[in-house]
Amino acid sequence: MVTPPLPPGLHDWWEAPRVRALNERVGKPDGRYVLCWLQQALRARDNPVIDASIRLGNALGLPVLVYHGVREDYPYASDRLHRFILGASRDLGTECRDRGLACVQHVDRAGHREKGLVHRLGAEAAAIVLEDQPTFVARWQAGRVAIRTAVPVYAVDAACLVPPAVLGDGIGGRSAFLRRHEPERDGWMKTQDVVPQLPVYTGPLPFVRDALDACDLDGLVAGLAIDHTLPVSAMHPAGRGAAADRLRRLTTQVLPGYASTRNDATRPDGASGLSPYLHFGVLGPREVMAAVAAADAGSQHKRKFADELLGWREWFHFQARALAAPERYDRIPAWALQTLSAHAGDPRPELETLEALLHGETRDETWNACQRQFLADGWMHNNLRMYWGKRLLAMTPSPEAAWATACYLNDRLSLDGRDPSTYGNIAAMFASSPSDRERPIYGRVATRGDGSTRRRAGGDAWLSAAASRPVPQVSTPVEVPVDPYLTGEPTI
Ligand SMILES: Cc1cc2nc3c(=O)[nH]c(=O)nc-3n(C[C@H](O)[C@H](O)[C@H](O)COP(=O)(O)OP(=O)(O)OC[C@H]3O[C@@H](n4cnc5c(N)ncnc54)[C@H](O)[C@@H]3O)c2cc1C
């Protein structure tokens, strides 16, 4: 870890285990502000990146400038992702201003290009505070800015209730993770928003900001050079209002039966549907867990929800941080690599084309029902995801192709994709508990049937309807694109 290049007064802040120094630069005494660069944690409150920025600004006597920008060239940029991000960003701006913070936004597009904007904003800053994300764009951008900029850069975890660094090293499995994680939770629930002591920054900016609160976001998105074949999700509208509605629905309708309904894919109210809002940080885990604690629901349901949101989600974040490339196939355990490789040459009579997979038009009705949720809703029920992930091993030419296809479909279509939970769960599907039985294609990797849905009352009819629901016809590449995060440093 890098030695903190901060004045002694910031020692307490520095020791907060959410924060890492990404370089060893010395703070700029004539900086105009502390730059808080948000990439994915798109909320104004309960946001550790903003709080760390305010703490630093208060200590340095500088205001905070929050910045969020979106480009057209990040992988899988589409109407679905862009509109969700911009809706969240618009509310972020409004709520930052309510909190006494300046927030500026930029949507990069023809006629409005701002080359190197973060560097230009950073050149006027005393320091840059950004997000500590273990996957996708934010991870690469953070490392690059830290090298190129002349000011100190600090990365702050905003995704987890319990900062992964608190848990230390030497955790081999989820049980050991839970033993360290569970005793930490109550303490981190008590964290409070930090109050800015400086007036709102109103000084010069090196660009003309986009006023997202005064613009037609649908029109803006329609004019961008992104994938317009993948439409927005009606199931998951953008913004804080929609996220708050979902959270209210969780506490009033879903949570009272959660432990028994969560695995039932046929129920519209069995699970929370919060994952898109969590992935883009519109909601943080502390706010969600506070709402769950206050809800009128039995303790078994609250415990089950905590196990999913904290026990599983934060476990996958913790795992991803320990991996050089969480998106890579060879992250799965050696026994699974070995057994899948031993069966790589097995006949695969159920092979499907990418076109059929993408549009949920395969010979497998249940798989089509799963895939059509991704395509239409930008989300899939957890129980279906398990069947979906396992079956890809039989429907693609090799285990490596199955991995690449699963990541591609999940990352492109699902609002919650490109996340530590994406790759952690796909890895779990490719390496679930070794069975003694050796099967074609799967070797010792356990298979999974569709009985958990089909055996429910009305399950057959539900699957048949779900497999034939209308879906958008999206552009289909000739082959699964190579993940840009696996081929060296992406250009974004
Ligand atoms: C093959 C496969 C791929 C997956 N890909 C993703 C993904 O890209 N992004 C993603 O967030 N989750 C992923 N999951 C995990 C899980 O399926 C989703 O988080 C869940 O279905 C989201 O729906 P929900 O918000 O209604 O969940 P709920 O059941 O209401 O759970 C509440 C929250 O707990 C967390 N959670 C629940 N289950 C898991 C889990 N298994 N792993 C990690 N966190 C969990 C999520 O944040 C979720 O929003 C995947 C699972 C599988 C088997």
XYZ file of C-alpha atoms and ligand atoms in Angstrom:
545
model
C 0.000 0.000 0.000
C 1.158 3.518 -0.800
C 2.159 5.893 2.031
C -0.437 8.640 2.434
C 0.858 11.936 1.054
C -1.594 13.920 3.169
C -1.143 16.576 5.856
C -1.186 15.170 9.448
C -4.676 16.590 10.100
C -6.079 14.047 7.666
C -4.714 11.044 9.463
C -8.074 9.945 10.810
C -9.589 10.184 7.389
C -6.713 8.300 5.902
C -7.112 5.416 8.293
C -10.676 4.875 7.248
C -10.330 1.418 5.687
C -12.472 2.328 2.727
C -9.745 4.514 1.307
C -6.601 3.656 -0.663
C -4.019 6.074 -2.021
C -3.455 5.221 -5.679
C -0.304 7.319 -6.134
C 2.264 9.206 -4.071
C 1.739 12.731 -5.340
C 1.732 15.676 -2.940
C -1.467 17.740 -2.622
C -1.617 20.928 -4.684
C -1.707 23.923 -2.261
C -3.424 26.222 -4.761
C -6.093 23.707 -5.822
C -9.550 25.196 -6.291
C -11.452 22.177 -5.012
C -11.348 18.494 -4.155
C -12.527 16.656 -7.259
C -14.975 13.850 -6.448
C -15.210 11.733 -9.592
C -18.186 9.383 -9.515
C -18.227 6.564 -12.034
C -20.795 4.094 -10.739
C -21.959 5.092 -7.236
C -24.607 7.469 -8.580
C -26.206 8.710 -5.350
C -25.722 11.918 -3.401
C -26.311 10.576 0.117
C -24.964 7.575 1.967
C -22.074 7.719 -0.496
C -18.613 7.078 1.024
C -16.840 8.607 -2.015
C -18.635 11.908 -1.510
C -18.167 11.738 2.263
C -14.426 11.135 1.925
C -14.220 14.068 -0.509
C -16.061 16.351 1.908
C -13.856 15.281 4.813
C -10.779 16.046 2.765
C -12.216 19.336 1.508
C -13.193 20.438 5.030
C -9.653 19.704 6.275
C -8.025 21.539 3.366
C -10.481 24.452 3.437
C -11.680 23.618 -0.082
C -15.106 22.921 -1.539
C -15.938 19.652 -3.300
C -16.695 19.463 -6.995
C -18.603 16.294 -7.893
C -18.150 15.180 -11.502
C -19.927 12.461 -13.488
C -19.435 11.874 -17.206
C -20.592 9.285 -19.745
C -18.917 8.345 -23.005
C -20.301 6.511 -26.001
C -17.471 4.000 -26.326
C -17.618 1.935 -23.146
C -18.333 -1.753 -23.888
C -22.034 -2.577 -24.389
C -23.142 1.092 -24.441
C -26.837 0.969 -25.389
C -30.089 2.864 -24.898
C -30.765 0.515 -21.980
C -27.563 1.263 -20.067
C -27.145 4.895 -21.077
C -30.699 5.910 -20.173
C -30.463 4.181 -16.795
C -27.129 5.890 -16.077
C -28.304 9.323 -17.172
C -31.524 9.109 -15.155
C -29.444 8.278 -12.094
C -26.980 11.040 -12.898
C -29.727 13.641 -13.235
C -31.016 12.846 -9.738
C -27.464 12.735 -8.403
C -26.993 16.344 -9.597
C -30.222 17.559 -8.019
C -29.558 15.824 -4.707
C -25.926 17.019 -4.567
C -27.142 20.584 -4.900
C -29.664 19.926 -2.083
C -26.715 18.735 -0.013
C -24.709 21.909 -0.644
C -22.350 20.459 -3.252
C -21.567 21.484 -6.814
C -22.136 18.633 -9.275
C -21.256 18.902 -12.965
C -21.991 16.385 -15.712
C -20.844 15.749 -19.239
C -22.354 13.487 -21.908
C -19.684 12.981 -24.545
C -21.086 13.089 -28.107
C -20.495 14.491 -31.574
C -20.235 18.262 -31.301
C -19.688 17.986 -27.528
C -16.399 16.145 -27.221
C -14.274 16.922 -24.166
C -10.973 15.147 -24.512
C -9.219 14.359 -21.231
C -11.874 16.100 -19.158
C -11.033 14.319 -15.912
C -7.393 15.339 -16.320
C -8.381 18.937 -17.014
C -10.683 19.014 -13.992
C -7.975 17.275 -11.959
C -5.386 19.887 -12.952
C -7.332 22.469 -10.928
C -7.870 20.158 -7.949
C -5.908 19.721 -4.729
C -6.692 15.992 -4.918
C -8.954 13.545 -6.746
C -11.216 11.137 -4.892
C -12.738 8.364 -7.015
C -14.305 4.929 -6.697
C -12.594 1.702 -5.756
C -14.381 -0.738 -8.071
C -12.954 -4.190 -8.798
C -14.526 -4.684 -12.269
C -15.320 -2.904 -15.533
C -14.581 0.661 -16.624
C -14.101 2.333 -13.249
C -11.266 0.006 -12.294
C -9.211 0.795 -15.406
C -9.969 4.488 -15.374
C -8.893 4.839 -11.746
C -5.507 3.240 -12.349
C -4.852 5.352 -15.411
C -5.774 8.651 -13.796
C -3.575 7.849 -10.802
C -0.551 7.402 -13.063
C -1.145 10.391 -15.319
C -2.313 13.067 -12.929
C -0.055 15.388 -10.919
C -2.241 15.388 -7.795
C -2.948 12.728 -5.153
C -5.643 10.211 -6.096
C -7.643 8.304 -3.480
C -9.942 5.384 -4.230
C -12.913 4.792 -1.932
C -15.122 1.700 -1.764
C -18.776 2.698 -2.074
C -20.248 -0.666 -3.043
C -20.077 -2.585 0.226
C -21.486 -2.001 3.699
C -18.334 -3.475 5.234
C -15.227 -2.236 3.407
C -13.405 -5.323 2.074
C -10.068 -4.078 3.468
C -11.396 -4.423 7.037
C -11.605 -8.170 6.609
C -7.904 -8.713 5.992
C -6.254 -11.517 4.045
C -6.247 -15.292 4.295
C -9.969 -15.847 3.730
C -10.321 -19.022 1.680
C -14.077 -19.523 1.479
C -17.470 -17.979 2.181
C -17.769 -19.438 5.699
C -14.505 -17.794 6.770
C -15.633 -14.601 5.036
C -18.928 -14.595 6.960
C -17.151 -15.203 10.282
C -15.246 -11.951 9.782
C -17.963 -10.015 7.974
C -20.939 -10.541 10.285
C -19.447 -8.979 13.459
C -18.502 -5.850 11.465
C -21.958 -5.080 10.077
C -23.569 -3.201 12.986
C -20.648 -0.810 13.311
C -20.752 0.171 9.642
C -24.524 0.708 9.784
C -23.851 3.672 12.106
C -21.823 5.756 9.631
C -23.293 9.241 9.052
C -23.221 11.604 6.059
C -20.459 14.249 6.454
C -21.544 17.907 6.394
C -19.677 20.217 3.979
C -18.223 23.245 5.801
C -17.336 25.221 2.683
C -19.659 27.163 0.404
C -20.726 25.512 -2.872
C -18.027 25.720 -5.547
C -19.023 28.370 -8.112
C -15.606 29.005 -9.675
C -14.470 28.429 -13.249
C -14.799 25.123 -15.087
C -12.733 23.972 -18.086
C -15.863 22.955 -20.045
C -19.527 23.790 -20.533
C -21.453 21.373 -18.361
C -24.582 19.515 -19.486
C -27.704 20.551 -17.612
C -29.272 17.109 -17.294
C -32.118 18.403 -15.152
C -33.268 20.624 -18.008
C -32.867 18.265 -20.918
C -34.881 15.582 -22.669
C -32.877 12.501 -21.697
C -34.676 10.218 -24.158
C -33.908 12.626 -27.013
C -30.310 12.954 -25.866
C -29.838 9.173 -25.785
C -31.502 8.768 -29.196
C -28.862 11.029 -30.750
C -25.836 9.142 -29.422
C -23.596 6.696 -31.278
C -24.522 3.682 -29.145
C -26.493 0.432 -29.601
C -30.079 1.555 -30.215
C -31.339 -1.991 -30.757
C -31.391 -2.681 -27.014
C -34.262 -0.652 -25.547
C -34.682 0.721 -22.039
C -36.191 -1.593 -19.443
C -39.795 -0.834 -18.485
C -39.349 -3.073 -15.436
C -36.473 -0.997 -14.084
C -37.007 2.705 -14.745
C -34.082 5.021 -14.085
C -33.553 7.295 -11.119
C -33.896 7.682 -7.380
C -37.699 7.797 -7.444
C -37.894 4.392 -9.117
C -35.269 2.994 -6.741
C -37.204 4.316 -3.732
C -40.401 2.709 -5.095
C -38.591 -0.629 -5.389
C -37.238 -0.323 -1.869
C -40.725 0.450 -0.543
C -42.082 -2.537 -2.451
C -39.394 -4.701 -0.851
C -40.224 -3.686 2.687
C -44.014 -3.805 2.319
C -44.736 -6.614 -0.170
C -41.658 -8.776 -0.706
C -39.889 -9.007 2.632
C -42.792 -10.402 4.718
C -42.550 -13.670 2.723
C -39.017 -13.408 1.325
C -37.482 -16.569 2.800
C -40.130 -18.759 1.166
C -40.892 -16.766 -2.010
C -37.410 -15.727 -3.099
C -36.726 -18.895 -5.085
C -40.032 -18.876 -6.927
C -39.392 -17.393 -10.355
C -43.084 -17.530 -11.240
C -43.979 -14.885 -8.616
C -43.674 -11.237 -9.609
C -43.143 -10.184 -5.973
C -40.868 -12.963 -4.714
C -37.584 -11.056 -4.971
C -36.624 -7.402 -4.557
C -35.507 -6.497 -8.106
C -32.993 -4.117 -6.527
C -29.835 -5.359 -8.278
C -29.790 -2.755 -11.115
C -30.059 0.072 -8.576
C -27.345 -1.484 -6.423
C -25.025 -2.061 -9.374
C -25.199 1.586 -10.426
C -25.110 2.750 -6.822
C -28.475 4.532 -6.973
C -29.038 2.740 -3.673
C -26.287 1.747 -1.280
C -26.338 -1.304 0.984
C -26.582 0.797 4.165
C -29.787 2.520 3.062
C -31.290 -0.800 1.966
C -30.362 -2.574 5.188
C -31.735 0.310 7.295
C -35.075 0.011 5.453
C -35.035 -3.765 5.967
C -34.296 -3.373 9.687
C -37.255 -1.001 10.066
C -39.665 -3.169 8.039
C -42.567 -5.096 9.525
C -41.352 -8.606 8.607
C -40.213 -11.729 10.422
C -36.587 -12.178 11.426
C -36.149 -15.245 9.179
C -36.983 -13.080 6.154
C -34.644 -10.282 7.238
C -31.860 -12.805 7.852
C -32.343 -14.361 4.431
C -32.239 -10.952 2.749
C -29.084 -9.990 4.661
C -27.484 -13.241 3.558
C -28.120 -12.327 -0.098
C -27.255 -8.639 0.011
C -24.353 -8.809 2.447
C -23.360 -12.462 2.626
C -23.304 -13.154 -1.131
C -22.956 -9.766 -2.821
C -20.142 -8.590 -0.569
C -18.421 -11.980 -0.768
C -18.199 -11.622 -4.550
C -16.870 -8.056 -4.169
C -14.288 -9.340 -1.724
C -13.272 -12.148 -4.089
C -13.017 -9.830 -7.102
C -10.619 -7.530 -5.275
C -8.228 -10.403 -4.752
C -8.212 -11.351 -8.454
C -6.084 -9.725 -11.153
C -8.908 -10.286 -13.671
C -12.233 -11.344 -12.130
C -13.672 -11.571 -15.666
C -11.376 -14.405 -16.710
C -12.408 -18.037 -17.200
C -9.322 -19.358 -15.421
C -10.531 -17.832 -12.131
C -12.586 -20.986 -11.535
C -10.970 -23.603 -9.264
C -8.352 -25.984 -10.643
C -10.550 -29.099 -10.239
C -13.278 -27.516 -12.378
C -10.824 -26.306 -15.039
C -9.394 -29.791 -15.160
C -12.680 -31.682 -15.414
C -14.206 -29.285 -17.970
C -11.043 -29.432 -20.051
C -11.048 -33.242 -19.925
C -14.536 -33.139 -21.484
C -13.920 -30.288 -23.917
C -13.865 -32.721 -26.845
C -17.166 -34.420 -25.937
C -19.895 -34.324 -28.596
C -22.237 -31.367 -28.077
C -25.536 -32.225 -29.746
C -27.294 -29.222 -28.194
C -25.108 -26.520 -29.766
C -26.953 -23.303 -30.593
C -26.078 -20.288 -32.729
C -25.307 -16.946 -31.102
C -28.375 -15.509 -32.850
C -30.629 -18.150 -31.254
C -29.009 -17.711 -27.849
C -29.192 -13.935 -27.922
C -32.885 -13.889 -28.795
C -33.995 -16.820 -26.637
C -34.885 -18.929 -29.696
C -33.097 -22.182 -28.827
C -34.566 -25.690 -28.657
C -34.732 -25.392 -24.837
C -37.992 -23.755 -23.723
C -36.810 -23.116 -20.162
C -33.574 -21.562 -21.320
C -35.528 -19.303 -23.681
C -37.755 -18.218 -20.795
C -34.648 -17.232 -18.833
C -32.936 -15.430 -21.686
C -36.068 -13.491 -22.598
C -36.094 -11.940 -19.121
C -32.605 -10.594 -19.778
C -33.612 -9.354 -23.200
C -36.942 -7.770 -22.289
C -36.429 -6.704 -18.678
C -32.667 -6.183 -18.376
C -32.820 -8.479 -15.332
C -33.299 -12.194 -14.591
C -34.623 -14.024 -11.551
C -31.865 -15.692 -9.502
C -33.342 -19.170 -9.790
C -33.487 -18.921 -13.573
C -29.944 -17.539 -13.757
C -28.605 -20.750 -12.278
C -30.233 -22.930 -14.937
C -29.290 -20.411 -17.643
C -25.611 -20.345 -16.644
C -25.212 -24.115 -16.341
C -26.937 -24.919 -19.608
C -24.600 -22.704 -21.616
C -21.888 -25.328 -21.117
C -23.881 -27.704 -23.307
C -25.052 -25.105 -25.822
C -21.665 -23.650 -26.825
C -18.601 -25.317 -28.411
C -16.245 -25.334 -25.391
C -16.123 -24.364 -21.700
C -14.179 -21.214 -22.635
C -16.849 -20.312 -25.210
C -19.567 -20.965 -22.612
C -17.829 -18.590 -20.186
C -17.372 -15.879 -22.818
C -20.993 -16.227 -23.972
C -22.379 -16.101 -20.426
C -20.356 -12.967 -19.631
C -21.286 -11.351 -22.939
C -25.050 -11.951 -22.606
C -25.086 -10.968 -18.930
C -22.922 -7.862 -19.444
C -24.665 -6.599 -22.540
C -28.291 -7.222 -21.614
C -28.574 -7.063 -17.845
C -28.640 -3.758 -16.014
C -26.797 -5.382 -13.121
C -24.096 -6.984 -15.343
C -20.376 -6.093 -15.494
C -20.349 -6.506 -11.722
C -18.293 -8.641 -9.293
C -21.524 -10.626 -8.787
C -21.704 -11.348 -12.519
C -18.361 -13.104 -12.756
C -18.505 -14.592 -9.239
C -21.861 -16.238 -9.928
C -20.942 -17.475 -13.397
C -17.796 -18.941 -11.846
C -19.977 -20.621 -9.223
C -22.113 -22.175 -11.977
C -19.017 -23.544 -13.704
C -17.578 -24.941 -10.490
C -20.415 -25.872 -8.152
C -19.622 -28.628 -5.668
C -17.764 -31.492 -7.399
C -19.997 -34.496 -7.909
C -18.731 -38.080 -7.823
C -20.489 -38.800 -11.065
C -18.677 -38.075 -14.319
C -21.058 -36.708 -16.996
C -20.478 -35.833 -20.645
C -19.447 -32.181 -21.179
C -19.776 -31.306 -17.471
C -17.360 -33.862 -16.060
C -17.622 -33.548 -12.275
C -19.392 -30.167 -12.363
C -22.954 -30.595 -11.089
C -25.708 -30.081 -13.663
C -29.038 -28.396 -12.940
C -32.519 -29.083 -14.210
C -35.578 -26.835 -14.401
C -37.634 -28.755 -11.827
C -37.578 -25.954 -9.237
C -39.774 -23.903 -11.586
C -41.517 -26.616 -13.589
C -42.762 -28.482 -10.498
C -44.530 -25.426 -9.054
C -48.295 -25.085 -9.526
C -48.675 -23.521 -12.970
C -44.922 -23.823 -13.580
C -45.220 -25.405 -17.038
C -47.647 -22.762 -18.243
C -45.546 -19.970 -16.751
C -42.397 -21.207 -18.535
C -44.223 -21.630 -21.816
C -45.585 -18.062 -21.660
C -42.202 -16.659 -20.563
C -40.456 -18.456 -23.435
C -42.734 -16.914 -26.018
C -43.038 -13.351 -24.720
C -42.163 -10.703 -27.309
C -38.567 -9.487 -27.188
C -36.619 -6.836 -29.071
C -34.560 -7.957 -32.062
C -31.083 -6.793 -31.125
C -27.990 -6.560 -33.311
C -26.058 -9.833 -33.357
C -22.274 -9.917 -33.753
C -20.722 -12.612 -35.947
C -19.160 -14.083 -32.832
C -19.012 -13.290 -29.129
C -16.830 -10.175 -28.871
C -13.585 -10.562 -26.956
C -13.933 -8.914 -23.561
C -11.850 -5.716 -23.816
C -10.813 -6.115 -20.188
C -9.017 -9.345 -20.982
C -6.869 -8.114 -23.842
C -4.724 -5.562 -22.074
C -5.731 -2.060 -21.170
C -8.963 -0.957 -22.864
C -8.927 2.415 -24.592
C -11.732 3.965 -22.584
C -25.317 -17.107 -13.564
C -25.644 -15.961 -12.629
C -25.345 -14.654 -13.005
C -25.597 -13.591 -12.124
N -25.274 -12.327 -12.536
C -25.472 -11.281 -11.682
C -25.129 -9.960 -12.067
O -24.657 -9.729 -13.191
N -25.321 -8.955 -11.178
C -25.868 -9.175 -9.946
O -26.032 -8.233 -9.183
N -26.203 -10.414 -9.560
C -26.031 -11.471 -10.387
N -26.404 -12.732 -9.998
C -26.906 -12.930 -8.630
C -28.442 -12.870 -8.455
O -29.051 -13.722 -9.366
C -28.977 -11.455 -8.625
O -28.280 -10.574 -7.781
C -30.464 -11.395 -8.245
O -31.186 -12.286 -9.034
C -30.963 -9.997 -8.446
O -32.341 -9.967 -8.233
P -32.957 -9.270 -6.943
O -32.388 -7.907 -6.810
O -34.427 -9.410 -7.030
O -32.391 -10.211 -5.805
P -32.907 -10.510 -4.326
O -33.196 -11.958 -4.185
O -34.020 -9.599 -3.930
O -31.617 -10.219 -3.459
C -31.350 -8.917 -2.926
C -29.981 -8.470 -3.364
O -28.990 -9.371 -2.871
C -27.948 -9.514 -3.820
N -27.886 -10.909 -4.260
C -28.873 -11.813 -4.289
N -28.417 -12.997 -4.736
C -27.116 -12.828 -5.012
C -26.093 -13.666 -5.516
N -26.300 -14.953 -5.856
N -24.857 -13.136 -5.700
C -24.593 -11.860 -5.382
N -25.528 -11.008 -4.899
C -26.771 -11.501 -4.710
C -28.293 -8.622 -4.994
O -27.634 -7.398 -4.823
C -29.802 -8.464 -4.873
O -30.272 -7.277 -5.444
C -26.170 -13.824 -10.863
C -26.488 -15.137 -10.500
C -26.220 -16.185 -11.358
C -26.556 -17.585 -10.922
